[in-house]
GROMACS .gro file of C-alpha atoms in nm:
model
  390
    1MET     CA    1  -2.215  -0.548  -1.775
    2LYS     CA    2  -2.362  -0.854  -1.623
    3GLN     CA    3  -2.337  -1.026  -1.961
    4ILE     CA    4  -1.971  -0.931  -1.984
    5LEU     CA    5  -1.845  -0.970  -1.628
    6ASP     CA    6  -1.794  -1.296  -1.454
    7LEU     CA    7  -1.922  -1.157  -1.128
    8GLN     CA    8  -1.917  -1.484  -0.943
    9ARG     CA    9  -1.538  -1.528  -1.017
   10LEU     CA   10  -1.466  -1.161  -0.942
   11ILE     CA   11  -1.641  -1.184  -0.602
   12ALA     CA   12  -1.456  -1.505  -0.531
   13PHE     CA   13  -1.131  -1.327  -0.613
   14ARG     CA   14  -1.217  -1.038  -0.378
   15HIS     CA   15  -1.301  -1.274  -0.093
   16ASN     CA   16  -0.984  -1.466  -0.140
   17MET     CA   17  -0.783  -1.147  -0.136
   18HIS     CA   18  -0.973  -1.033   0.173
   19GLN     CA   19  -0.898  -1.364   0.343
   20ASN     CA   20  -0.526  -1.342   0.259
   21PRO     CA   21  -0.419  -0.984   0.319
   22GLU     CA   22  -0.055  -0.861   0.300
   23ALA     CA   23   0.086  -0.552   0.458
   24SER     CA   24   0.264  -0.272   0.277
   25LEU     CA   25   0.585  -0.380   0.082
   26LYS     CA   26   0.493  -0.754   0.149
   27GLU     CA   27   0.228  -0.798  -0.122
   28PHE     CA   28   0.409  -1.090  -0.300
   29GLN     CA   29   0.124  -1.337  -0.300
   30THR     CA   30  -0.128  -1.057  -0.393
   31GLN     CA   31   0.093  -0.962  -0.683
   32GLN     CA   32   0.100  -1.318  -0.807
   33ARG     CA   33  -0.278  -1.367  -0.771
   34VAL     CA   34  -0.342  -1.048  -0.967
   35ARG     CA   35  -0.111  -1.168  -1.241
   36GLU     CA   36  -0.274  -1.506  -1.254
   37PHE     CA   37  -0.627  -1.349  -1.291
   38LEU     CA   38  -0.505  -1.121  -1.565
   39LEU     CA   39  -0.362  -1.413  -1.759
   40THR     CA   40  -0.705  -1.581  -1.753
   41LEU     CA   41  -0.841  -1.279  -1.939
   42ASN     CA   42  -0.609  -1.365  -2.237
   43ILE     CA   43  -0.385  -1.071  -2.152
   44GLN     CA   44  -0.040  -1.141  -2.285
   45GLU     CA   45   0.222  -1.209  -2.029
   46ASP     CA   46   0.473  -0.965  -2.177
   47VAL     CA   47   0.249  -0.660  -2.105
   48ILE     CA   48   0.221  -0.756  -1.735
   49LYS     CA   49   0.530  -0.602  -1.572
   50VAL     CA   50   0.661  -0.580  -1.212
   51CYS     CA   51   0.658  -0.224  -1.081
   52GLY     CA   52   0.740  -0.087  -0.743
   53ASN     CA   53   0.880  -0.424  -0.630
   54THR     CA   54   0.551  -0.575  -0.528
   55GLY     CA   55   0.321  -0.400  -0.773
   56LEU     CA   56   0.231  -0.447  -1.139
   57ILE     CA   57   0.166  -0.232  -1.445
   58VAL     CA   58  -0.042  -0.369  -1.732
   59ASP     CA   59  -0.082  -0.200  -2.068
   60LEU     CA   60  -0.419  -0.283  -2.237
   61SER     CA   61  -0.439  -0.179  -2.605
   62GLY     CA   62  -0.694  -0.241  -2.868
   63ASN     CA   63  -0.658  -0.448  -3.184
   64ALA     CA   64  -0.845  -0.244  -3.437
   65GLU     CA   65  -0.688  -0.003  -3.686
   66LYS     CA   66  -0.544   0.318  -3.553
   67VAL     CA   67  -0.782   0.613  -3.524
   68GLY     CA   68  -0.693   0.972  -3.448
   69GLU     CA   69  -0.425   1.056  -3.194
   70ASP     CA   70  -0.238   0.811  -2.977
   71ARG     CA   71  -0.380   0.799  -2.623
   72LEU     CA   72  -0.235   0.656  -2.304
   73ILE     CA   73  -0.421   0.694  -1.974
   74ALA     CA   74  -0.368   0.526  -1.639
   75PHE     CA   75  -0.597   0.379  -1.380
   76ARG     CA   76  -0.465   0.295  -1.035
   77ALA     CA   77  -0.575   0.056  -0.759
   78ASP     CA   78  -0.399  -0.006  -0.433
   79ILE     CA   79  -0.340  -0.366  -0.321
   80ASP     CA   80  -0.203  -0.358   0.033
   81ALA     CA   81  -0.375  -0.419   0.363
   82LEU     CA   82  -0.364  -0.272   0.712
   83VAL     CA   83  -0.185  -0.429   1.009
   84LEU     CA   84  -0.498  -0.489   1.208
   85ASN     CA   85  -0.698  -0.783   1.352
   86GLU     CA   86  -1.030  -0.828   1.175
   87ALA     CA   87  -1.343  -0.841   1.394
   88ASN     CA   88  -1.591  -0.981   1.128
   89GLU     CA   89  -1.648  -1.310   1.307
   90HIS     CA   90  -1.951  -1.383   1.082
   91LEU     CA   91  -1.747  -1.373   0.756
   92GLN     CA   92  -1.633  -1.703   0.624
   93TYR     CA   93  -1.360  -1.519   0.435
   94ARG     CA   94  -1.231  -1.311   0.729
   95SER     CA   95  -0.857  -1.275   0.774
   96THR     CA   96  -0.675  -1.434   1.062
   97ASN     CA   97  -0.312  -1.344   0.997
   98GLY     CA   98  -0.291  -1.003   1.173
   99CYS     CA   99  -0.351  -0.802   0.851
  100ALA     CA  100  -0.692  -0.697   0.724
  101HIS     CA  101  -0.847  -0.527   0.428
  102MET     CA  102  -1.028  -0.266   0.633
  103CYS     CA  103  -0.975   0.005   0.380
  104GLY     CA  104  -1.129  -0.185   0.090
  105HIS     CA  105  -0.815  -0.227  -0.133
  106ASP     CA  106  -0.936  -0.570  -0.203
  107GLY     CA  107  -1.239  -0.410  -0.369
  108HIS     CA  108  -1.033  -0.145  -0.555
  109THR     CA  109  -0.817  -0.426  -0.701
  110THR     CA  110  -1.117  -0.632  -0.804
  111CYS     CA  111  -1.294  -0.334  -0.969
  112LEU     CA  112  -0.978  -0.276  -1.181
  113LEU     CA  113  -0.962  -0.646  -1.271
  114ALA     CA  114  -1.326  -0.628  -1.370
  115PHE     CA  115  -1.250  -0.330  -1.592
  116ALA     CA  116  -0.977  -0.533  -1.754
  117GLN     CA  117  -1.243  -0.802  -1.828
  118ILE     CA  118  -1.458  -0.540  -2.000
  119PHE     CA  119  -1.171  -0.397  -2.197
  120GLN     CA  120  -1.073  -0.747  -2.321
  121HIS     CA  121  -1.430  -0.809  -2.426
  122TYR     CA  122  -1.416  -0.503  -2.660
  123LYS     CA  123  -1.052  -0.533  -2.749
  124GLU     CA  124  -1.117  -0.601  -3.120
  125THR     CA  125  -1.321  -0.283  -3.160
  126ILE     CA  126  -1.071  -0.056  -2.981
  127PRO     CA  127  -0.798   0.111  -3.197
  128LYS     CA  128  -0.451  -0.021  -3.131
  129ASN     CA  129  -0.328   0.331  -3.054
  130LYS     CA  130  -0.553   0.360  -2.754
  131THR     CA  131  -0.412   0.222  -2.432
  132VAL     CA  132  -0.514   0.202  -2.066
  133ARG     CA  133  -0.229   0.132  -1.824
  134LEU     CA  134  -0.345  -0.044  -1.502
  135LEU     CA  135  -0.145   0.045  -1.197
  136PHE     CA  136  -0.172  -0.217  -0.924
  137GLN     CA  137   0.014  -0.020  -0.655
  138PRO     CA  138   0.159  -0.163  -0.326
  139ALA     CA  139   0.217   0.017   0.000
  140GLU     CA  140  -0.035   0.294  -0.002
  141GLU     CA  141  -0.114   0.246   0.367
  142ASP     CA  142   0.242   0.262   0.509
  143TYR     CA  143   0.521   0.404   0.298
  144GLY     CA  144   0.367   0.568  -0.011
  145GLY     CA  145   0.428   0.307  -0.281
  146SER     CA  146   0.338   0.547  -0.562
  147VAL     CA  147   0.693   0.689  -0.525
  148ASP     CA  148   0.848   0.363  -0.623
  149MET     CA  149   0.596   0.299  -0.897
  150ILE     CA  150   0.683   0.638  -1.051
  151ARG     CA  151   1.057   0.565  -1.004
  152ASP     CA  152   1.003   0.241  -1.207
  153GLY     CA  153   0.833   0.426  -1.492
  154CYS     CA  154   0.460   0.373  -1.433
  155LEU     CA  155   0.381   0.717  -1.565
  156ASP     CA  156   0.609   0.717  -1.866
  157ASN     CA  157   0.425   0.867  -2.159
  158VAL     CA  158   0.097   0.876  -1.960
  159GLN     CA  159  -0.129   1.165  -2.052
  160GLU     CA  160  -0.389   1.146  -1.773
  161VAL     CA  161  -0.412   0.935  -1.450
  162TYR     CA  162  -0.717   0.848  -1.241
  163GLY     CA  163  -0.785   0.668  -0.915
  164PHE     CA  164  -1.070   0.617  -0.663
  165HIS     CA  165  -1.144   0.515  -0.311
  166GLN     CA  166  -1.472   0.373  -0.207
  167TRP     CA  167  -1.635   0.550   0.075
  168PRO     CA  168  -1.898   0.372   0.293
  169THR     CA  169  -2.073   0.670   0.458
  170GLY     CA  170  -2.286   0.735   0.148
  171LYS     CA  171  -2.527   0.491  -0.001
  172ILE     CA  172  -2.388   0.314  -0.309
  173GLY     CA  173  -2.442   0.497  -0.642
  174GLN     CA  174  -2.262   0.837  -0.618
  175VAL     CA  175  -1.933   0.982  -0.731
  176TRP     CA  176  -1.768   1.255  -0.530
  177CYS     CA  177  -1.505   1.470  -0.691
  178LYS     CA  178  -1.387   1.834  -0.712
  179GLU     CA  179  -1.087   2.030  -0.853
  180GLY     CA  180  -0.814   2.121  -0.621
  181SER     CA  181  -0.770   1.961  -0.278
  182MET     CA  182  -0.931   1.619  -0.221
  183MET     CA  183  -0.732   1.469   0.067
  184SER     CA  184  -0.490   1.621   0.314
  185GLN     CA  185  -0.111   1.626   0.328
  186PRO     CA  186  -0.014   1.453   0.653
  187ILE     CA  187   0.299   1.547   0.854
  188GLN     CA  188   0.396   1.305   1.129
  189MET     CA  189   0.622   1.460   1.387
  190GLN     CA  190   0.828   1.330   1.680
  191PHE     CA  191   1.008   1.556   1.920
  192ASP     CA  192   1.262   1.401   2.152
  193PHE     CA  193   1.357   1.632   2.433
  194ILE     CA  194   1.696   1.555   2.578
  195GLY     CA  195   1.785   1.682   2.927
  196LYS     CA  196   1.988   1.567   3.220
  197GLY     CA  197   1.817   1.323   3.464
  198GLY     CA  198   1.879   1.245   3.830
  199HIS     CA  199   1.724   1.203   4.165
  200ALA     CA  200   1.385   1.376   4.204
  201SER     CA  201   1.481   1.509   4.547
  202GLU     CA  202   1.721   1.756   4.372
  203PRO     CA  203   1.533   1.890   4.067
  204HIS     CA  204   1.735   2.214   4.077
  205LYS     CA  205   2.050   2.022   3.973
  206PHE     CA  206   1.904   1.870   3.663
  207ASN     CA  207   1.742   1.963   3.330
  208ASN     CA  208   1.401   1.807   3.332
  209PRO     CA  209   1.284   1.704   2.977
  210VAL     CA  210   0.936   1.611   3.104
  211GLN     CA  211   0.873   1.967   3.209
  212CYS     CA  212   1.022   2.095   2.886
  213ALA     CA  213   0.800   1.866   2.673
  214ALA     CA  214   0.495   1.954   2.886
  215GLU     CA  215   0.541   2.330   2.837
  216TYR     CA  216   0.617   2.278   2.472
  217LEU     CA  217   0.280   2.097   2.422
  218TYR     CA  218   0.091   2.367   2.606
  219THR     CA  219   0.261   2.646   2.403
  220ILE     CA  220   0.247   2.496   2.059
  221ASN     CA  221  -0.114   2.379   2.108
  222ASN     CA  222  -0.210   2.747   2.188
  223GLN     CA  223  -0.012   2.881   1.898
  224LEU     CA  224  -0.148   2.632   1.639
  225SER     CA  225  -0.504   2.703   1.756
  226GLN     CA  226  -0.470   3.058   1.652
  227GLU     CA  227  -0.352   2.979   1.299
  228LYS     CA  228  -0.574   3.034   1.002
  229GLY     CA  229  -0.633   2.793   0.723
  230GLN     CA  230  -0.765   2.446   0.628
  231PHE     CA  231  -0.573   2.215   0.865
  232THR     CA  232  -0.609   2.009   1.172
  233PHE     CA  233  -0.354   1.881   1.432
  234ALA     CA  234  -0.347   1.646   1.723
  235TRP     CA  235  -0.084   1.542   1.976
  236THR     CA  236  -0.123   1.172   2.027
  237CYS     CA  237   0.178   1.042   2.236
  238PHE     CA  238   0.371   1.160   2.541
  239ASN     CA  239   0.644   0.946   2.678
  240GLY     CA  240   0.887   1.024   2.953
  241GLY     CA  241   1.009   0.862   3.270
  242THR     CA  242   0.937   0.532   3.442
  243ALA     CA  243   0.959   0.616   3.815
  244PHE     CA  244   0.815   0.856   4.069
  245ASN     CA  245   1.157   0.949   4.209
  246VAL     CA  246   1.370   0.970   3.894
  247ILE     CA  247   1.400   1.263   3.652
  248PRO     CA  248   1.455   1.098   3.320
  249ASP     CA  249   1.709   1.195   3.058
  250THR     CA  250   1.456   1.214   2.779
  251ALA     CA  251   1.091   1.270   2.702
  252SER     CA  252   0.912   1.257   2.363
  253VAL     CA  253   0.590   1.373   2.210
  254LYS     CA  254   0.438   1.270   1.879
  255GLY     CA  255   0.172   1.437   1.679
  256MET     CA  256   0.031   1.500   1.334
  257ILE     CA  257  -0.065   1.793   1.116
  258ARG     CA  258  -0.300   1.746   0.827
  259SER     CA  259  -0.334   2.031   0.574
  260LEU     CA  260  -0.562   2.092   0.276
  261GLU     CA  261  -0.361   2.389   0.142
  262SER     CA  262  -0.035   2.362  -0.048
  263GLY     CA  263   0.264   2.473   0.164
  264LEU     CA  264   0.060   2.527   0.484
  265GLY     CA  265   0.164   2.200   0.648
  266ASP     CA  266   0.528   2.273   0.583
  267ARG     CA  267   0.503   2.619   0.744
  268LEU     CA  268   0.329   2.483   1.051
  269PHE     CA  269   0.588   2.212   1.092
  270LYS     CA  270   0.853   2.474   1.080
  271GLU     CA  271   0.666   2.671   1.345
  272CYS     CA  272   0.649   2.358   1.559
  273CYS     CA  273   1.026   2.322   1.537
  274ASN     CA  274   1.095   2.680   1.618
  275VAL     CA  275   0.877   2.664   1.935
  276ALA     CA  276   1.052   2.347   2.043
  277GLU     CA  277   1.394   2.518   2.012
  278LYS     CA  278   1.279   2.822   2.217
  279THR     CA  279   1.129   2.600   2.487
  280CYS     CA  280   1.449   2.399   2.508
  281GLN     CA  281   1.651   2.715   2.568
  282LYS     CA  282   1.436   2.787   2.874
  283TYR     CA  283   1.489   2.446   3.027
  284ARG     CA  284   1.853   2.395   2.908
  285CYS     CA  285   1.748   2.096   2.700
  286GLN     CA  286   1.803   1.987   2.338
  287VAL     CA  287   1.561   1.854   2.094
  288LYS     CA  288   1.581   1.596   1.816
  289VAL     CA  289   1.310   1.624   1.554
  290GLN     CA  290   1.184   1.356   1.321
  291ARG     CA  291   0.948   1.423   1.023
  292MET     CA  292   0.769   1.128   0.865
  293ALA     CA  293   0.509   1.059   0.594
  294GLU     CA  294   0.726   1.240   0.339
  295ASN     CA  295   0.578   1.028   0.059
  296TYR     CA  296   0.225   1.163   0.113
  297PRO     CA  297   0.173   1.504  -0.047
  298LEU     CA  298  -0.152   1.685  -0.076
  299THR     CA  299  -0.392   1.492  -0.301
  300ALA     CA  300  -0.521   1.757  -0.545
  301ASN     CA  301  -0.709   1.724  -0.874
  302HIS     CA  302  -0.646   1.906  -1.201
  303GLN     CA  303  -0.941   2.114  -1.308
  304LYS     CA  304  -1.016   1.957  -1.648
  305GLU     CA  305  -0.968   1.598  -1.516
  306ALA     CA  306  -1.200   1.663  -1.222
  307GLN     CA  307  -1.461   1.810  -1.458
  308HIS     CA  308  -1.440   1.493  -1.671
  309ILE     CA  309  -1.519   1.279  -1.370
  310LEU     CA  310  -1.819   1.491  -1.273
  311ARG     CA  311  -1.948   1.505  -1.629
  312LEU     CA  312  -1.918   1.129  -1.675
  313GLY     CA  313  -2.045   1.057  -1.329
  314GLU     CA  314  -2.363   1.260  -1.400
  315LYS     CA  315  -2.408   1.052  -1.717
  316TYR     CA  316  -2.334   0.710  -1.548
  317PHE     CA  317  -2.484   0.747  -1.205
  318GLY     CA  318  -2.768   0.980  -1.295
  319ALA     CA  319  -2.864   1.335  -1.228
  320GLY     CA  320  -2.770   1.461  -0.888
  321ASN     CA  321  -2.534   1.180  -0.811
  322ALA     CA  322  -2.202   1.345  -0.914
  323HIS     CA  323  -2.092   1.625  -0.685
  324ALA     CA  324  -1.832   1.723  -0.433
  325GLY     CA  325  -1.992   1.529  -0.150
  326PRO     CA  326  -1.787   1.555   0.169
  327CYS     CA  327  -1.470   1.654  -0.018
  328PRO     CA  328  -1.212   1.764   0.074
  329VAL     CA  329  -1.153   1.526   0.358
  330TYR     CA  330  -0.867   1.524   0.613
  331ALA     CA  331  -0.780   1.159   0.551
  332SER     CA  332  -0.465   1.106   0.339
  333GLU     CA  333  -0.348   0.924   0.032
  334ASP     CA  334  -0.030   0.894  -0.175
  335PHE     CA  335  -0.216   0.939  -0.507
  336GLY     CA  336  -0.100   1.299  -0.506
  337ASN     CA  337   0.241   1.192  -0.620
  338TYR     CA  338   0.093   1.092  -0.951
  339THR     CA  339  -0.085   1.425  -1.013
  340LEU     CA  340   0.228   1.613  -0.932
  341LYS     CA  341   0.367   1.448  -1.247
  342VAL     CA  342   0.078   1.434  -1.492
  343PRO     CA  343  -0.275   1.569  -1.513
  344GLY     CA  344  -0.525   1.357  -1.323
  345ALA     CA  345  -0.809   1.328  -1.074
  346PHE     CA  346  -0.880   1.123  -0.768
  347PHE     CA  347  -1.250   1.055  -0.672
  348PHE     CA  348  -1.471   0.871  -0.428
  349LEU     CA  349  -1.739   0.614  -0.511
  350SER     CA  350  -1.996   0.584  -0.233
  351SER     CA  351  -2.031   0.218  -0.124
  352GLY     CA  352  -2.262   0.212   0.176
  353LYS     CA  353  -2.503  -0.077   0.199
  354ASN     CA  354  -2.750   0.144   0.396
  355ASP     CA  355  -2.790   0.509   0.433
  356THR     CA  356  -2.645   0.498   0.788
  357ASN     CA  357  -2.451   0.276   1.028
  358ASN     CA  358  -2.201   0.150   0.774
  359PRO     CA  359  -1.870   0.071   0.938
  360MET     CA  360  -1.612   0.336   0.839
  361LEU     CA  361  -1.270   0.269   0.676
  362HIS     CA  362  -1.009   0.129   0.914
  363GLN     CA  363  -1.271  -0.004   1.156
  364SER     CA  364  -1.208  -0.369   1.241
  365ASN     CA  365  -1.553  -0.473   1.121
  366PHE     CA  366  -1.543  -0.304   0.787
  367ASP     CA  367  -1.603  -0.508   0.463
  368PHE     CA  368  -1.613  -0.398   0.104
  369ASN     CA  369  -1.957  -0.393  -0.062
  370ASP     CA  370  -1.945  -0.645  -0.348
  371ASP     CA  371  -2.226  -0.456  -0.527
  372LEU     CA  372  -1.965  -0.190  -0.621
  373ILE     CA  373  -1.761  -0.429  -0.831
  374GLU     CA  374  -1.991  -0.413  -1.131
  375LEU     CA  375  -2.073  -0.042  -1.077
  376GLY     CA  376  -1.707   0.058  -1.031
  377ALA     CA  377  -1.583  -0.141  -1.328
  378GLY     CA  378  -1.860   0.011  -1.544
  379PHE     CA  379  -1.752   0.357  -1.439
  380TRP     CA  380  -1.394   0.278  -1.525
  381TRP     CA  381  -1.512   0.177  -1.868
  382GLU     CA  382  -1.706   0.507  -1.908
  383ILE     CA  383  -1.390   0.702  -1.827
  384ALA     CA  384  -1.180   0.492  -2.062
  385LYS     CA  385  -1.415   0.534  -2.360
  386ASP     CA  386  -1.430   0.914  -2.302
  387ARG     CA  387  -1.060   0.973  -2.233
  388LEU     CA  388  -0.924   0.746  -2.501
  389LEU     CA  389  -1.150   0.930  -2.749
  390ILE     CA  390  -1.328   0.622  -2.880
   0.00000   0.00000   0.00000
């Protein structure tokens, strides 16, 4: 791979992307930089297409004579950054614009560009009926950009789809994958309790939404704690009132359920709504419910595709380095929208520089490990060769 890849240029691209991050749905310059890099690999401009507004899809096909069945598989990389101030003062390429690649999407993008370089190197030996579609997806962090990519046809005629996330808590050189649940379905909830406010000296005359919200939290917390299944929940915000002597008209609570079982999160959310209604009846209040993160389903792998990743990982990374690892995890992804449409698998590549004390994803001092660029691109190539049947 070192003879094929221009690692110096790839690392420079990654550092430039790191220094110039763009938040979800605003990845216009990132989109342009990815396009420009692809063009330098002698990829024809007409196969580089806008998808999902600020994303791209790129079909890479061989030039050799057709062999066997037609194959079209897709590889995905996310390109957006977090709205976060970076704390890596020692990095010359740190970001300073209020956004930061603290989830490593700059590295995911670079790995996929490196794979494109490998594919182009072997293009003349790859049959013309074997195609890899690159999905450079925007808005994974905040919105779920895979929905717009699918709407714009990124999965049309695709037979299998794959994606990965680097994971810094394990020393570099492992792949983690399993069939079924990989990452949770998140449900963001906001309950606005509406009462009747007034002077605190006459509480009997009013309908106190703060008391209503407080009892709701106590009741629902106890009820959810007794539920069975693979899920976690947390109540993270409570807002109501501004003065000691005023009963407010409203109070609100926010929380989140994360589930690793299909349908469980939806059932628990319904339970949260039912308890809110019953609590409101007691306090003569009303409740307005908002559910968010609708574009983030359970990320679950198909059996055969997960087995492909583990089999190829054992071959590529060595015996004992392809396994389930910490999976499933309660973090969330929008890759599940792809595998709801076509067979596929999502996996993790360990990226830690040391065995311990690596900054975790979303920490303000995280930075992608450049050593994974060659390793990640090479694994993409192993998957491509196997799944294109070449």
